[in-house]
XYZ file of N, CA and C in Angstrom:
285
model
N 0.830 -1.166 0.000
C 0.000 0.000 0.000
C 0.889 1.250 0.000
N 0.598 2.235 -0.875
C 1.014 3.136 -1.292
C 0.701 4.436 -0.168
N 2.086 5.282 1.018
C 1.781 6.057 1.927
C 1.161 7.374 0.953
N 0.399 8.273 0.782
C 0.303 9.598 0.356
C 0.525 10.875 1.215
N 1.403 11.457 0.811
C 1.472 12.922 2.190
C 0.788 13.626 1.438
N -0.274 14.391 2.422
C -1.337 15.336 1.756
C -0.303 16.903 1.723
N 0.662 17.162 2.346
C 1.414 18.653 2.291
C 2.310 18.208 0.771
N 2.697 17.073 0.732
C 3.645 16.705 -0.243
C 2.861 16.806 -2.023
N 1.916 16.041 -2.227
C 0.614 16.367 -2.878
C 0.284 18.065 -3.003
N 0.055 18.528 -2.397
C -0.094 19.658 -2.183
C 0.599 21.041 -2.833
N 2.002 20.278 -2.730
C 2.954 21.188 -3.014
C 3.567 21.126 -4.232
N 3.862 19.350 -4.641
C 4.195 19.427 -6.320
C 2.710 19.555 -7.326
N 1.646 19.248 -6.914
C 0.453 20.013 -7.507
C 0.616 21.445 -7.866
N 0.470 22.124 -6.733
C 1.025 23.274 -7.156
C 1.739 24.142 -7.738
N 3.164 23.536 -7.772
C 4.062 23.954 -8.402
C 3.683 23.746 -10.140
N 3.040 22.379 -10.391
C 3.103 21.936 -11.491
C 1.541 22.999 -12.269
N 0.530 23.254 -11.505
C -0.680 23.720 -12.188
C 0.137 25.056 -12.339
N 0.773 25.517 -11.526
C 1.543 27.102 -11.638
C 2.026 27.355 -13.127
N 2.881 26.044 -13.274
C 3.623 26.037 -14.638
C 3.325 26.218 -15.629
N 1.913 25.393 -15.234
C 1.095 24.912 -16.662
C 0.180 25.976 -17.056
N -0.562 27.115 -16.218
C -0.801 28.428 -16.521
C -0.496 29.403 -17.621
N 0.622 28.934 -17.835
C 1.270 29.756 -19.313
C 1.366 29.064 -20.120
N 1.203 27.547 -20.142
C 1.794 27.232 -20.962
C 0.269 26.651 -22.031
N 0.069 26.048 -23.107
C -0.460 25.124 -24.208
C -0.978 24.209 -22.842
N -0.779 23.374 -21.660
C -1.547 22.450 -21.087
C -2.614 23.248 -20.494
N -2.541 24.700 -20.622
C -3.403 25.254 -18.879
C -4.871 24.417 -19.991
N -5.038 24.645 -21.337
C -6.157 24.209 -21.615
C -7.243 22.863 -21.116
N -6.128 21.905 -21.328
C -5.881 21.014 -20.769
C -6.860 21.288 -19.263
N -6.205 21.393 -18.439
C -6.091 21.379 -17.221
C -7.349 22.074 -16.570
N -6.937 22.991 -17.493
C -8.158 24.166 -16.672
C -9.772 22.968 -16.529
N -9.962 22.266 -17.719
C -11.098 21.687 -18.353
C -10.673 20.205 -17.302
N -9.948 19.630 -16.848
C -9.907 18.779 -15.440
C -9.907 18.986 -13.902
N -9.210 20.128 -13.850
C -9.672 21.268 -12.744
C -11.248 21.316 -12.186
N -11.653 21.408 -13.313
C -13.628 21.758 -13.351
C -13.933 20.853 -13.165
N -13.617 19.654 -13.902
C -14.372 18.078 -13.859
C -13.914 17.536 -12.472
N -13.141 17.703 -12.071
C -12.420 16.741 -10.685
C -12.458 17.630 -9.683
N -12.639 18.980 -9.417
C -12.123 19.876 -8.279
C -13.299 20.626 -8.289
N -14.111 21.056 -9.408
C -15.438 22.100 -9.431
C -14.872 23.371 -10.165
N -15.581 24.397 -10.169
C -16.456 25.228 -10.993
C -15.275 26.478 -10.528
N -15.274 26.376 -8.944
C -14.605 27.515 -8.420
C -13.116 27.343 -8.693
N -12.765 26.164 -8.409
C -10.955 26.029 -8.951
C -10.597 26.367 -10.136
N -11.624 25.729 -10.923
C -11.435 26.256 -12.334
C -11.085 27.921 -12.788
N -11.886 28.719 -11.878
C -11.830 29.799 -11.879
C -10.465 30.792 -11.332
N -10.156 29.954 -10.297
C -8.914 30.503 -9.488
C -8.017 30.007 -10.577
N -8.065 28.762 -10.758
C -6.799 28.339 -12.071
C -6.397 29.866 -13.134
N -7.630 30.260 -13.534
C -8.257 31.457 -14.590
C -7.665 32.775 -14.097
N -7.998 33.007 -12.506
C -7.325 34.179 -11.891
C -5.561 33.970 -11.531
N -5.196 32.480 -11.452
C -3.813 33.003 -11.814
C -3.139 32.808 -13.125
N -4.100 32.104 -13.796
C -3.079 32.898 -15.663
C -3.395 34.273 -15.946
N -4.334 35.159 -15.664
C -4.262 36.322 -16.271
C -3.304 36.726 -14.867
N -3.403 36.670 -13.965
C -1.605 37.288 -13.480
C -0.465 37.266 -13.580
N -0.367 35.590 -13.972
C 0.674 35.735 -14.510
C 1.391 35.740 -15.780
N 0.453 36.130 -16.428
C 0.683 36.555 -17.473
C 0.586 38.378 -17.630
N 0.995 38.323 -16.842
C 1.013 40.024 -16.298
C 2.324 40.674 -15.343
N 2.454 39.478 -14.490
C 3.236 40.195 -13.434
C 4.258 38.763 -13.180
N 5.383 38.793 -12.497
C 5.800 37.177 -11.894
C 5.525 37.159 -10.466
N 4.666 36.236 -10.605
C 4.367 36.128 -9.126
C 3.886 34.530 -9.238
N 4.723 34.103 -9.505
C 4.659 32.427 -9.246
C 5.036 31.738 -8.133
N 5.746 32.362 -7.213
C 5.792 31.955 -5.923
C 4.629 32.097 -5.204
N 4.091 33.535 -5.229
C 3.010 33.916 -4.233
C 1.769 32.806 -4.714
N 1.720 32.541 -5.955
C 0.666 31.809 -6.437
C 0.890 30.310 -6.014
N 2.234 29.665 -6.361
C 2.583 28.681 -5.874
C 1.813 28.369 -4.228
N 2.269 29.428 -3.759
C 1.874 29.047 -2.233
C 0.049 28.781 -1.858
N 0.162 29.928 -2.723
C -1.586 29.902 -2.748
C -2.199 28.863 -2.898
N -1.949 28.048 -4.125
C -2.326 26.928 -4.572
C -2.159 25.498 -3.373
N -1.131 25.768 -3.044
C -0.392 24.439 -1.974
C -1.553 24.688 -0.819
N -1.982 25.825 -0.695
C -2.622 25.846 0.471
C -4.726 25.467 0.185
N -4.850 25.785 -1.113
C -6.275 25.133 -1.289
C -6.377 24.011 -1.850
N -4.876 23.321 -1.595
C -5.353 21.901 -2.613
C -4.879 21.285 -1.125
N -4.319 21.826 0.119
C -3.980 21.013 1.716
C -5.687 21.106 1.656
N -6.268 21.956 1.620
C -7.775 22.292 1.889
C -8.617 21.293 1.510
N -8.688 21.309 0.006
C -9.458 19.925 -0.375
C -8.986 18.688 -0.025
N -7.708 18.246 -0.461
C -7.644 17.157 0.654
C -8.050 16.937 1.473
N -7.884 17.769 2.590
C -8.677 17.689 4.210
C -10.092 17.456 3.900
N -10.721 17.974 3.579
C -12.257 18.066 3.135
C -12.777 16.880 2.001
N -12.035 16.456 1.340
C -11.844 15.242 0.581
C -10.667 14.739 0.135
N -10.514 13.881 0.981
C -9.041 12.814 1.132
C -8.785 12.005 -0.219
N -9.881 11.720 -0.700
C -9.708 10.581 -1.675
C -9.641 11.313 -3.009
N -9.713 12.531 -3.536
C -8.953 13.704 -4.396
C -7.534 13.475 -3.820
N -6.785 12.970 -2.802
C -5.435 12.810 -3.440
C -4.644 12.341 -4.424
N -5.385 11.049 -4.792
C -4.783 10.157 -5.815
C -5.322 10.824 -7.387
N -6.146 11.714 -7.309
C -6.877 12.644 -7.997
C -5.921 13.203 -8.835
N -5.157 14.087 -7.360
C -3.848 15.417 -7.581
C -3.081 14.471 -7.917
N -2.461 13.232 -7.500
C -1.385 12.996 -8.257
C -1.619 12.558 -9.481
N -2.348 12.042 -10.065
C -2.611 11.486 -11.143
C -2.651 12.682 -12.427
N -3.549 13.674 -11.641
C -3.395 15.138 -12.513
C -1.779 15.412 -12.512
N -1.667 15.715 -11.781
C -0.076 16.042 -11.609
C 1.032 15.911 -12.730
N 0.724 13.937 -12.114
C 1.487 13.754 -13.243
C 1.590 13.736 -14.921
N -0.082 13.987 -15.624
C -0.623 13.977 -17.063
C -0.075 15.652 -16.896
N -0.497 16.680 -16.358
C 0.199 17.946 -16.430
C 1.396 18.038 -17.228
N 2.312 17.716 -15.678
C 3.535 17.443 -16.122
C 4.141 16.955 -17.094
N 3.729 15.853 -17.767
C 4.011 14.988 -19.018
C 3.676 15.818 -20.137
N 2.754 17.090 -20.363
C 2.056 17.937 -21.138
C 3.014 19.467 -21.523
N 3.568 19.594 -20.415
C 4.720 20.785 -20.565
C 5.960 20.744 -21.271
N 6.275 21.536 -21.811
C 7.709 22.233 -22.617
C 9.024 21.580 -21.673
């Protein structure tokens, strides 16, 4: 059986949806975001590509993110294997 850390999850999620914001996957993503996470993530996904595509603030966003995807976890545990699975099709999708 496979351990999952929900901060660990949390944090390369983040980093990786951050990435993918600028890039050809956010399409991707944005449209699994909605299907697996809801309506409102989708949206926050939305509020940080037009920032950063404006300003660099990929850390501040980074963090942001790490901290509403600790959230859903907590609130639904079994969206972990969710995030990693996203995670990793993301990742595989980027430059």
């Amino acid at each position: 059986m496979d351990v999952i850390h929900p901060q660990r999850v949390a944090w390369d999620t983040a980093r990786v949806f951050v990435a993918a914001t600028t890039a050809d996957a956010y399409w991707w993503l944005s449209e699994m975001v909605g299907n697996h996470l809801g309506v409102m993530y989708q949206l926050k996904l939305a509020e940080t590509r037009l920032r950063l595509l404006t300003e660099d603030a990929s850390i501040a966003e980074s963090g942001m993110w790490r901290v509403r995807l600790q959230d859903v976890m907590a609130e639904r545990p079994e969206l972990a294997r969710v995030l990693i699975d996203l995670t990793r099709e993301t990742a595989a999708r980027l430059p």
